[in-house]
Coordinates of C-alpha atoms (C1' of nucleotides) in Angstrom, one line a residue:
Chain A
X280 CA -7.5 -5.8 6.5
X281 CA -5.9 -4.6 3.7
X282 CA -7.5 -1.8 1.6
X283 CA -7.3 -3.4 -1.9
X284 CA -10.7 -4.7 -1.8
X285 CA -12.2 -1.3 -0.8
X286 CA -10.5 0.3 -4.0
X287 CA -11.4 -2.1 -6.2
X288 CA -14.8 -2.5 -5.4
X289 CA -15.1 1.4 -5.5
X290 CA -13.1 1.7 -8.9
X291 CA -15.6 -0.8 -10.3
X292 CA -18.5 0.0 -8.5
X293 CA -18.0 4.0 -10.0
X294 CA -17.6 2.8 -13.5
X295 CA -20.8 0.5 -13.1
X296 CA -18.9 -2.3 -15.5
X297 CA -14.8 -1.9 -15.9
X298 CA -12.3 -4.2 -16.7
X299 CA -9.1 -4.9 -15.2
X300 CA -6.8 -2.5 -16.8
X301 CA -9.4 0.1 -16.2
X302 CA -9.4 -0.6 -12.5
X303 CA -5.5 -0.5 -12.8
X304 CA -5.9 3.0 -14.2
X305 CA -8.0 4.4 -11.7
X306 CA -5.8 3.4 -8.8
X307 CA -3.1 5.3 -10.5
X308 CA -5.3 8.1 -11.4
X309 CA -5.6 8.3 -7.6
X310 CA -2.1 7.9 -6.7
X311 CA -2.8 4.5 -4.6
X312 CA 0.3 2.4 -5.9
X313 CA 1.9 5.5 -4.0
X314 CA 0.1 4.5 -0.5
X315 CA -1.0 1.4 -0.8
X316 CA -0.5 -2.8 -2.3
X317 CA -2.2 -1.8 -5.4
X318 CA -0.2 -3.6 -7.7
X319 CA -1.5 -5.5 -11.1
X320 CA -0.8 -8.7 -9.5
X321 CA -3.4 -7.8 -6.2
X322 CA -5.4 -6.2 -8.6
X323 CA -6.2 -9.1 -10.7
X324 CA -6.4 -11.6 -8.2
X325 CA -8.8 -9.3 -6.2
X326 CA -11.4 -9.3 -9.1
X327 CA -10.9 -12.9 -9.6
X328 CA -11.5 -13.8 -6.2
X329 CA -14.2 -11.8 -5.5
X330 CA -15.8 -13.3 -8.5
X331 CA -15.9 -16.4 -7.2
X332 CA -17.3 -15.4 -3.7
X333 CA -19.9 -13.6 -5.5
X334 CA -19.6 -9.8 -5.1
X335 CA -17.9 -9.4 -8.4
X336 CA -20.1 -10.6 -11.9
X337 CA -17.5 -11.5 -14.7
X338 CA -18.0 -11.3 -18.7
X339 CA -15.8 -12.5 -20.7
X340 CA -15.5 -10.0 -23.9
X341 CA -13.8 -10.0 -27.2
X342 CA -10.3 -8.5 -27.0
X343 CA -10.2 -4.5 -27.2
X344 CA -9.4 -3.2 -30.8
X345 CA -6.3 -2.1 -29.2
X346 CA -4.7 -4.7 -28.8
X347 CA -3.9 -7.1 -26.4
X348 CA -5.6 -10.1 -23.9
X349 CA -9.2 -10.9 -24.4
X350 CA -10.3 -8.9 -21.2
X351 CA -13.1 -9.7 -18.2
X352 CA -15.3 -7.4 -17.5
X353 CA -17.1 -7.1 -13.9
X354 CA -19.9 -5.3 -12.3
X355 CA -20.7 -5.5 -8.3
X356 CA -23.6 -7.5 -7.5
X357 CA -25.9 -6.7 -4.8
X358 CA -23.9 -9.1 -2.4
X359 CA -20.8 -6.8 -3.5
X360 CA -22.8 -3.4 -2.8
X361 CA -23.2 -4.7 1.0
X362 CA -19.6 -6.1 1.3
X363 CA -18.7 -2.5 -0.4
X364 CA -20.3 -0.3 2.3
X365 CA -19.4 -3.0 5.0
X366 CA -15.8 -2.0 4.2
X367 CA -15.9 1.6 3.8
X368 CA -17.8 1.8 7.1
X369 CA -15.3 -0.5 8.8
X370 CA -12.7 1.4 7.8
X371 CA -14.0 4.9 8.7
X372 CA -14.6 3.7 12.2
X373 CA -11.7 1.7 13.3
X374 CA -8.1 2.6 13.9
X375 CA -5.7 0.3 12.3
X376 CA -2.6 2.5 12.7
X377 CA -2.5 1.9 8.8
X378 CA -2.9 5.4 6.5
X379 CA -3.7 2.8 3.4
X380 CA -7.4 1.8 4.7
X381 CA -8.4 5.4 5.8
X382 CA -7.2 7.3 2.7
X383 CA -8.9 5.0 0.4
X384 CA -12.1 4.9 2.8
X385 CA -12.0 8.9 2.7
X386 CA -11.9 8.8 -0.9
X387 CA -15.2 6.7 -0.9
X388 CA -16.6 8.9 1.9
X389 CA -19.3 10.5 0.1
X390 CA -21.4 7.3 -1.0
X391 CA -22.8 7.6 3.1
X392 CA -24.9 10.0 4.0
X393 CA -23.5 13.0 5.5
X394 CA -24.9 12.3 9.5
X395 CA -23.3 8.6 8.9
X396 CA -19.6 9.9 7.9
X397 CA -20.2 12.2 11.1
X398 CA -21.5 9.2 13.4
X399 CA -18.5 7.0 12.4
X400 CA -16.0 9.5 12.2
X401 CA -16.9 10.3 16.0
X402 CA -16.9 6.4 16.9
X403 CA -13.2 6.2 15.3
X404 CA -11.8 9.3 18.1
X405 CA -13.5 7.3 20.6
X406 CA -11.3 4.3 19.6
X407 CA -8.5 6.5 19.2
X408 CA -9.1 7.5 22.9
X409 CA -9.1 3.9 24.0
X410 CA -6.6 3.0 22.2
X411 CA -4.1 5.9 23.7
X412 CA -5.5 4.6 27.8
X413 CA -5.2 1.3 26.9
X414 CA -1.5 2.1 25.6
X415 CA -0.5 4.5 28.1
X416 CA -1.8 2.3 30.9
X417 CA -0.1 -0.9 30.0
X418 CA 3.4 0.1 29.2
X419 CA 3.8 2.5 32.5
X420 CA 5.1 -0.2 34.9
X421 CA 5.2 0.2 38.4
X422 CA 8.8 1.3 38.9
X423 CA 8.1 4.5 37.1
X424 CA 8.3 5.0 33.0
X425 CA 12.4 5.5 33.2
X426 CA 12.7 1.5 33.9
X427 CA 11.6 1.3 30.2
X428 CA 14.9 2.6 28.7
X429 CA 14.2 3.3 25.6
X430 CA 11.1 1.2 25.1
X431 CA 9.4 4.4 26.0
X432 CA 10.3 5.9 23.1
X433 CA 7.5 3.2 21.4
X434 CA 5.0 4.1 23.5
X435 CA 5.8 7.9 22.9
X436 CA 5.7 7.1 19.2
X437 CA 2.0 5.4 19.7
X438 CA 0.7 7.9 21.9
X439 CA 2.0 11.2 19.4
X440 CA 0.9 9.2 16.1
X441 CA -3.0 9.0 17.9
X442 CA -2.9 12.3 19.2
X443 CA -2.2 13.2 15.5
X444 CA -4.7 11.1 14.1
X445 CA -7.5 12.0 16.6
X446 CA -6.6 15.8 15.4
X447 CA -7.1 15.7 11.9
X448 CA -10.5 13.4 12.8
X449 CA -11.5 16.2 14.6
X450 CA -10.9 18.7 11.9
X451 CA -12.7 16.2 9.0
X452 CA -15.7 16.2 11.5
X453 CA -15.8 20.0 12.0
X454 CA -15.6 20.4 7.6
X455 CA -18.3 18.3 7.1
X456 CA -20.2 19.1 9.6
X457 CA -19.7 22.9 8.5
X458 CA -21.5 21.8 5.3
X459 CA -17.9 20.6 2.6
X460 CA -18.7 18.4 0.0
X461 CA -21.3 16.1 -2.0
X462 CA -22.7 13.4 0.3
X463 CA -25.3 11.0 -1.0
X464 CA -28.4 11.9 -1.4
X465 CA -26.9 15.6 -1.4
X466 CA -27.1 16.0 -5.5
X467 CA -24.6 15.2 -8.7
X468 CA -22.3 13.1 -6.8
X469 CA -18.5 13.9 -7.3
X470 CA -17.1 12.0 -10.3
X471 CA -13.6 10.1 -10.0
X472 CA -12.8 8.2 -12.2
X473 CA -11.2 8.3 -15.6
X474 CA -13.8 7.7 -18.9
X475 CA -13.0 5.1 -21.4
X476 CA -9.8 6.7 -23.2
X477 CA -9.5 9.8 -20.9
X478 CA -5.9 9.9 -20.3
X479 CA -4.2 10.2 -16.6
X480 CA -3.1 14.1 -16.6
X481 CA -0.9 12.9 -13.5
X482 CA 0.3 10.0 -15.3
X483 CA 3.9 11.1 -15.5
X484 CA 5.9 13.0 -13.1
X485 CA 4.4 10.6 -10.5
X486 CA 6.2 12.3 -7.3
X487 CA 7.8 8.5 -5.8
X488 CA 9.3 10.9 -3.3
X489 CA 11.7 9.1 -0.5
X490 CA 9.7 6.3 -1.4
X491 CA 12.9 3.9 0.1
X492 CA 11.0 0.7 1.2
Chain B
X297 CA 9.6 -4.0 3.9
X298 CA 7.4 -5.7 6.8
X299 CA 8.9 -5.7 10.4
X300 CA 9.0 -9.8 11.0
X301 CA 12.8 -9.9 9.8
X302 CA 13.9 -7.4 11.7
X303 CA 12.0 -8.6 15.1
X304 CA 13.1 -12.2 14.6
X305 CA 17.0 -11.4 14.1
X306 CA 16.3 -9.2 16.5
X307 CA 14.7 -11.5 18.8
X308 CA 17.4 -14.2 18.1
X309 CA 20.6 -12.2 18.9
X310 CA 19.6 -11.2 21.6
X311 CA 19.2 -14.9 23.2
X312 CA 22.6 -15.9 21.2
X313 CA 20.3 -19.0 20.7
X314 CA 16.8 -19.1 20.9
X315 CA 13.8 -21.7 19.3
X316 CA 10.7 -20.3 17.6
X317 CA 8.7 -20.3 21.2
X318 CA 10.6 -18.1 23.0
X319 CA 11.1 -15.8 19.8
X320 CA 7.4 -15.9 19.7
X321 CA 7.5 -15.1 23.6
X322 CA 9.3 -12.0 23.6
X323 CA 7.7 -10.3 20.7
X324 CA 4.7 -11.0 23.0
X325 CA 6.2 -9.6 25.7
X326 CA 7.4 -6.4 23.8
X327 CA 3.7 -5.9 22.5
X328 CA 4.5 -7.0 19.3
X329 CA 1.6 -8.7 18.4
X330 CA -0.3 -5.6 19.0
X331 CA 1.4 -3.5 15.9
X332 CA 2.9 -5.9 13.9
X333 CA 1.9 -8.9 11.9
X334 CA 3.9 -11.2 14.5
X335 CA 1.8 -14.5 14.2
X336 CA 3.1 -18.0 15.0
X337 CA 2.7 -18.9 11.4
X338 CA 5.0 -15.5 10.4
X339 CA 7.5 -16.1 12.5
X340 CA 8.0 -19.8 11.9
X341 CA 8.5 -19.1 8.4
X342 CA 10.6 -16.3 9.1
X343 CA 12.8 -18.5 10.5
X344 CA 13.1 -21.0 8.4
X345 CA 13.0 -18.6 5.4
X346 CA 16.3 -16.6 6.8
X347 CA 17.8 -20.4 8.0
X348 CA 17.6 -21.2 4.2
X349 CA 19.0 -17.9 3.3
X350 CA 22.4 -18.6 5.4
X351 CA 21.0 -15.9 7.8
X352 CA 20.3 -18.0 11.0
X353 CA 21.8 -21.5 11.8
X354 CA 19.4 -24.0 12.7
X355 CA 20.3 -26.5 15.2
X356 CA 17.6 -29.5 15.7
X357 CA 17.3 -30.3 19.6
X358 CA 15.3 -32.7 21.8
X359 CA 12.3 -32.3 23.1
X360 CA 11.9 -30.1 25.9
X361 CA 11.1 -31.4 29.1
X362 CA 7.8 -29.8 29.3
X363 CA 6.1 -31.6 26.4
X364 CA 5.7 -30.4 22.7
X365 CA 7.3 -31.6 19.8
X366 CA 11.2 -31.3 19.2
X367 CA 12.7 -27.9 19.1
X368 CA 15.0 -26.2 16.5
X369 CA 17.5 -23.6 18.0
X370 CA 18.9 -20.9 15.6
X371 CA 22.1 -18.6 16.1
X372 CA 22.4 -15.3 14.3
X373 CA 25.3 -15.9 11.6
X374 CA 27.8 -13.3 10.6
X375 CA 25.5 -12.7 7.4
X376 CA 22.7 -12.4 9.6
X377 CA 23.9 -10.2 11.7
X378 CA 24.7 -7.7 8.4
X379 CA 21.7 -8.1 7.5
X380 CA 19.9 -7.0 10.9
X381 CA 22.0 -4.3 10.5
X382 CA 20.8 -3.5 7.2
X383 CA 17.2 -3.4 8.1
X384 CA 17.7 -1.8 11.5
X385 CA 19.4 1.2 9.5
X386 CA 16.7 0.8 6.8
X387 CA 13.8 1.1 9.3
X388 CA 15.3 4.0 10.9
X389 CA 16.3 6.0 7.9
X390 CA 13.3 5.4 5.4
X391 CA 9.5 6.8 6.2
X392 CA 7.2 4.4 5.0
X393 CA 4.0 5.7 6.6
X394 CA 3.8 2.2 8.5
X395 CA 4.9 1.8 11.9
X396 CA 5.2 -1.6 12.6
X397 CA 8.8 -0.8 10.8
X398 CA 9.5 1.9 13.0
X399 CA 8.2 0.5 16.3
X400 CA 10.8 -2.5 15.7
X401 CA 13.5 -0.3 15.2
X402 CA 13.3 1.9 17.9
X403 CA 13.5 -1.1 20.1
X404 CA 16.8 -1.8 18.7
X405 CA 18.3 1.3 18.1
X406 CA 20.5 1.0 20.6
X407 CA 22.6 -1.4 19.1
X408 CA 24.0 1.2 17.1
X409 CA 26.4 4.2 17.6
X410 CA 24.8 7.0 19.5
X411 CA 25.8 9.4 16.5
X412 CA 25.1 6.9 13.7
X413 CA 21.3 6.7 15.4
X414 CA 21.2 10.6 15.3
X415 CA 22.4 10.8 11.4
X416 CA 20.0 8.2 10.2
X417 CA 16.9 9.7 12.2
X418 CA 17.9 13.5 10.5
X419 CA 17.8 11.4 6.9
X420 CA 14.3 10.2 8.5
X421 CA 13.5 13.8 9.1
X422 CA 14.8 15.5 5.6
X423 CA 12.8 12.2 3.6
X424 CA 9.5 13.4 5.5
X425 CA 10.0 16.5 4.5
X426 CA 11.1 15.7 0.8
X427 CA 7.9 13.1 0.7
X428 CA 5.5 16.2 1.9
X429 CA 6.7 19.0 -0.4
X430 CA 6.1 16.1 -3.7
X431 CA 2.9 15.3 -2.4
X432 CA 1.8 18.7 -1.9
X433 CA 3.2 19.8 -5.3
X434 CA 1.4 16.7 -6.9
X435 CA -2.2 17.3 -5.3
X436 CA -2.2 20.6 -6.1
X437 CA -4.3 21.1 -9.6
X438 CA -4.2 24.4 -11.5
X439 CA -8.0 25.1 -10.8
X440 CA -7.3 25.5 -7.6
X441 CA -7.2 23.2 -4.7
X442 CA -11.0 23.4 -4.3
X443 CA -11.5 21.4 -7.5
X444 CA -10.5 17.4 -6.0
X445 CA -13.3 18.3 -3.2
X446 CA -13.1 16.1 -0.7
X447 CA -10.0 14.2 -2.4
X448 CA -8.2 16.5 -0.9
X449 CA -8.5 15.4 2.7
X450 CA -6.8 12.0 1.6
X451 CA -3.6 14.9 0.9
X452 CA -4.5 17.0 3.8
X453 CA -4.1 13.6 5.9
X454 CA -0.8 12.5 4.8
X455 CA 0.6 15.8 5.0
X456 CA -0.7 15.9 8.9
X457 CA 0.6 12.8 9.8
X458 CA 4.2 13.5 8.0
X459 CA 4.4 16.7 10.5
X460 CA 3.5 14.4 12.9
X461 CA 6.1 12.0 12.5
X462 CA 8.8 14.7 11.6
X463 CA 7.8 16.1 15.2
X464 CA 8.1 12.9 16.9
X465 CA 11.8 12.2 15.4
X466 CA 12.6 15.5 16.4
X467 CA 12.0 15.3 20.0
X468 CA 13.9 12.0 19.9
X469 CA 16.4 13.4 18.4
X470 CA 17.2 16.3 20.4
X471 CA 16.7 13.4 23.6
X472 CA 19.6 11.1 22.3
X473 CA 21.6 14.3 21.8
X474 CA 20.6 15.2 25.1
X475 CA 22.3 12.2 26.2
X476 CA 19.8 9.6 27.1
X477 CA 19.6 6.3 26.9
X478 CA 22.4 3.8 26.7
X479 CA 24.0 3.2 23.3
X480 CA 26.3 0.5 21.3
X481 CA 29.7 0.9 23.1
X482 CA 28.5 3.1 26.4
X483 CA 28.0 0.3 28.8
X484 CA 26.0 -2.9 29.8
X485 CA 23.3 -2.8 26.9
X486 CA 19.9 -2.6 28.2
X487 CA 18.3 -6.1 28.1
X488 CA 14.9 -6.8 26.9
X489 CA 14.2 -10.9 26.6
X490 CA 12.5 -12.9 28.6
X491 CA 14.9 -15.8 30.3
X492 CA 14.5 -19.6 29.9
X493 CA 11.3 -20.1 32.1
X494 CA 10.9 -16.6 33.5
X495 CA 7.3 -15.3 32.8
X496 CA 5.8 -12.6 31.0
X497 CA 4.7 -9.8 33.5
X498 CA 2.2 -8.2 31.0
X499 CA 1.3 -11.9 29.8
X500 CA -2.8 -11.4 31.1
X501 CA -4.1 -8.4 31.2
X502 CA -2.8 -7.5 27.3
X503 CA -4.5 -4.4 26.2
X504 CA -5.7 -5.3 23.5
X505 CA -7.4 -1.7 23.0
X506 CA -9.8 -1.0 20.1
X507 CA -7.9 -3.0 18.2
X508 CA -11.1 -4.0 15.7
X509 CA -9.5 -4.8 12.4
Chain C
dA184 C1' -9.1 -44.4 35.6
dT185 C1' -11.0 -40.9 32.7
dC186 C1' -11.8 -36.4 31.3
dC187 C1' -10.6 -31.8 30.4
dC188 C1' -7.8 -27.8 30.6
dT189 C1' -3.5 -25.3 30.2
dG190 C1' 1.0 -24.8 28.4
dT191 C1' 4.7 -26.1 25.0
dA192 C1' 6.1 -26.2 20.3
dG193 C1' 5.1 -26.3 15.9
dT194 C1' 2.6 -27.6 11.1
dC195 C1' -0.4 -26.8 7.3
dA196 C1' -3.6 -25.2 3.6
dA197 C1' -5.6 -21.3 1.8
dA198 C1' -5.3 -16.7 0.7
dC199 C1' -2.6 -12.8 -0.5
dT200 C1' 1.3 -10.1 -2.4
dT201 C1' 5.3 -9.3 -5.3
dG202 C1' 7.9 -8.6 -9.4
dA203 C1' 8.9 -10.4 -13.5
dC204 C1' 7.2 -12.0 -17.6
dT205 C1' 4.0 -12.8 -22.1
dA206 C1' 1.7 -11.5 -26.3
dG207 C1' -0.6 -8.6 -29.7
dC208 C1' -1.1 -4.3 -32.2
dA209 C1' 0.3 0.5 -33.8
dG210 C1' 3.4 3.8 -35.1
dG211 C1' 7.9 5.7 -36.0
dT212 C1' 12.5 5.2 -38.1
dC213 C1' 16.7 3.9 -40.3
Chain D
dG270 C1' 10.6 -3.8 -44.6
dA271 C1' 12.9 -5.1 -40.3
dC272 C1' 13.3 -3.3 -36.0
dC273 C1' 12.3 -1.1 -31.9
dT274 C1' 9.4 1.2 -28.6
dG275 C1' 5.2 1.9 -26.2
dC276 C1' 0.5 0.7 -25.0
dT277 C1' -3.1 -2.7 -23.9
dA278 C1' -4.3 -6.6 -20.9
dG279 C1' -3.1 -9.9 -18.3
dT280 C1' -0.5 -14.5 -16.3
dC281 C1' 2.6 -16.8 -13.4
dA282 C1' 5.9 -18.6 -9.9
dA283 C1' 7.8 -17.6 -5.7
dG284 C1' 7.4 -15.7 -1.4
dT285 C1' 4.6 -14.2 2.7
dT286 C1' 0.7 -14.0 5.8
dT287 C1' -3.3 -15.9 8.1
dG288 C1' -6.0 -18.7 11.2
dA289 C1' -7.0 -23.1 12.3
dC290 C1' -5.2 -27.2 13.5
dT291 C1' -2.0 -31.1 15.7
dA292 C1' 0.4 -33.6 19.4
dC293 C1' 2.4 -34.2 23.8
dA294 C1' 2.9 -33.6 29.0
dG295 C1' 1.2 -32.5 33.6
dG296 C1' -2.4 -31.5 36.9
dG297 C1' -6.9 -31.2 38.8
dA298 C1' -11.6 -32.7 39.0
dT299 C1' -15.1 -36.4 38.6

DNA sequence: ATCCCTGTAGTCAAACTTGACTAGCAGGTC
DNA sequence: GACCTGCTAGTCAAGTTTGACTACAGGGAT
């Protein structure tokens, strides 16, 4: 699964009724062309097709004074709400070996309540475990793991990159359950996205590190 | 960059001349289908994609034998073969947080110098830490780090698993310096296809871990 | 003889992603 | 006052990915 769906519904789904271009600017606002497919293209046909599967409602509106398109404007519908949470909790739980899912999900975090974000948080180390056995087990053949060659090194990448991400699991859990953050139901929920107008203050000087792909 | 190309050329030279079955055999048999989008329908048009580009030579066969429809053979062409090397080097040198990309490569590295593989894995190492230094400098507002709240777990994850990784190509560094493994020009290459007809050992029994996407 | 299952080899439509492109308006500038 | 740049808002074709489907052969069961 990949995470555009997540973001989108969220960016709309904070805004209560955005546009396209607005969406576009939130994902920038949170740095997720940087770590993600969030690119106009995906974007647009995201909205779109979630339109027509129902989780999306689109208006058609006058063009902005600004300029420009005649833009569609979309709010979730209930069907969206449950697709919405379906995602975020799907990917809180499972490991995918993909950073794009999690960090959007963790930005989304605290629409669940606080002992939910715990619960499936602990289900995804459990995974993590498996995962690592299941791993571990399969490419350790009966000769002993130096008939692998090099092909161990795989394996050895697999097994460290869990271990990592069962760590830092561990050390979400132990925040939140310390008390950290707004979860819902917990008071004025945290608020991020960017108003109608509000310029991006990260805008420019957009890090695109070794970003070689 | 997604790691199909690179598995397929991969998968190809290695035979010298191989149909779209038994490319899609070995990438089973190295696991591939576990972290990697290596689906029939992928590598089929992978195929015929790179045969178009002048990368592969298509040859049509027969049917085999054993039922099925005709085959198509391919051969890696001299173009191809610049252009595995391209994305092997790529893979190796550039972190893009995915490691479908990196997985491939490792499984190939061997077709390269022994010292070239060490250079490109320190660029691996000094992009990590380039990419962690931007994004720490970006996420880091003037109020304080306290003021993106839970935002900044999604920062305090990527930095984790870029120390993670620039651990891992550390230790795999100082073991290819160490002198193991068998590299381009030290001796009978290490050989990881299946033959014509031989079966794959891990074939039943896949892991197939908590793989829930 | 017919049926069903497995293995071989691959096709196809639908969905998704990418990167380049369009088009209107505002403001500066030479 | 013609031109150029930047911002707003989005479209589009080409390429890629997905998951389901086809078609043939051999072998065992009914």
């Amino acid at each position: 699964m990949s995470a555009i769906r997540l973001l989108v519904l969220g960016a709309v789904r904070m805004h209560g009724r955005a546009h396209g271009y607005q969406v576009r600017n939130d994902l920038e606002y949170w740095g997720a062309h940087e770590w993600s497919n969030a690119k106009p293209g995906s974007i647009y046909h995201a909205l779109k097709q979630m339109a027509k599967q129902g989780l999306l409602l689109a208006h058609e509106t006058a063009p902005s004074t600004a300029g420009g398109p005649p833009r569609t404007e979309y709010e979730v519908t209930d069907e969206g709400l449950e697709e919405y949470r379906a995602l975020l909790r799907d990917a809180i739980r499972s490991y995918d070996r993909n950073m794009d899912v999690l960090s959007a999900a963790v930005g989304f975090i605290v629409d669940l309540p606080r002992e939910e974000a715990v619960a499936l948080l602990k289900e995804r180390i459990e995974g993590i475990r498996e995962w690592r056995e299941a791993v571990t087990e399969y490419y350790t053949p009966e000769e002993g793991p130096e008939s692998l060659g090099h092909i161990g090194e795989i394996m050895n990448l697999w097994v460290h990159s869990a271990d990592s991400g069962a760590e830092w699991t561990r050390g979400l859990v132990a925040r939140i359950e310390g008390g950290a953050y707004t979860f819902a139901g917990e008071g004025d929920p945290f608020v991020g996205v960017l108003a109608d107008g509000e310029v991006n203050p990260y805008a420019t000087g957009v890090p695109d590190p070794g970003d070689d792909e």
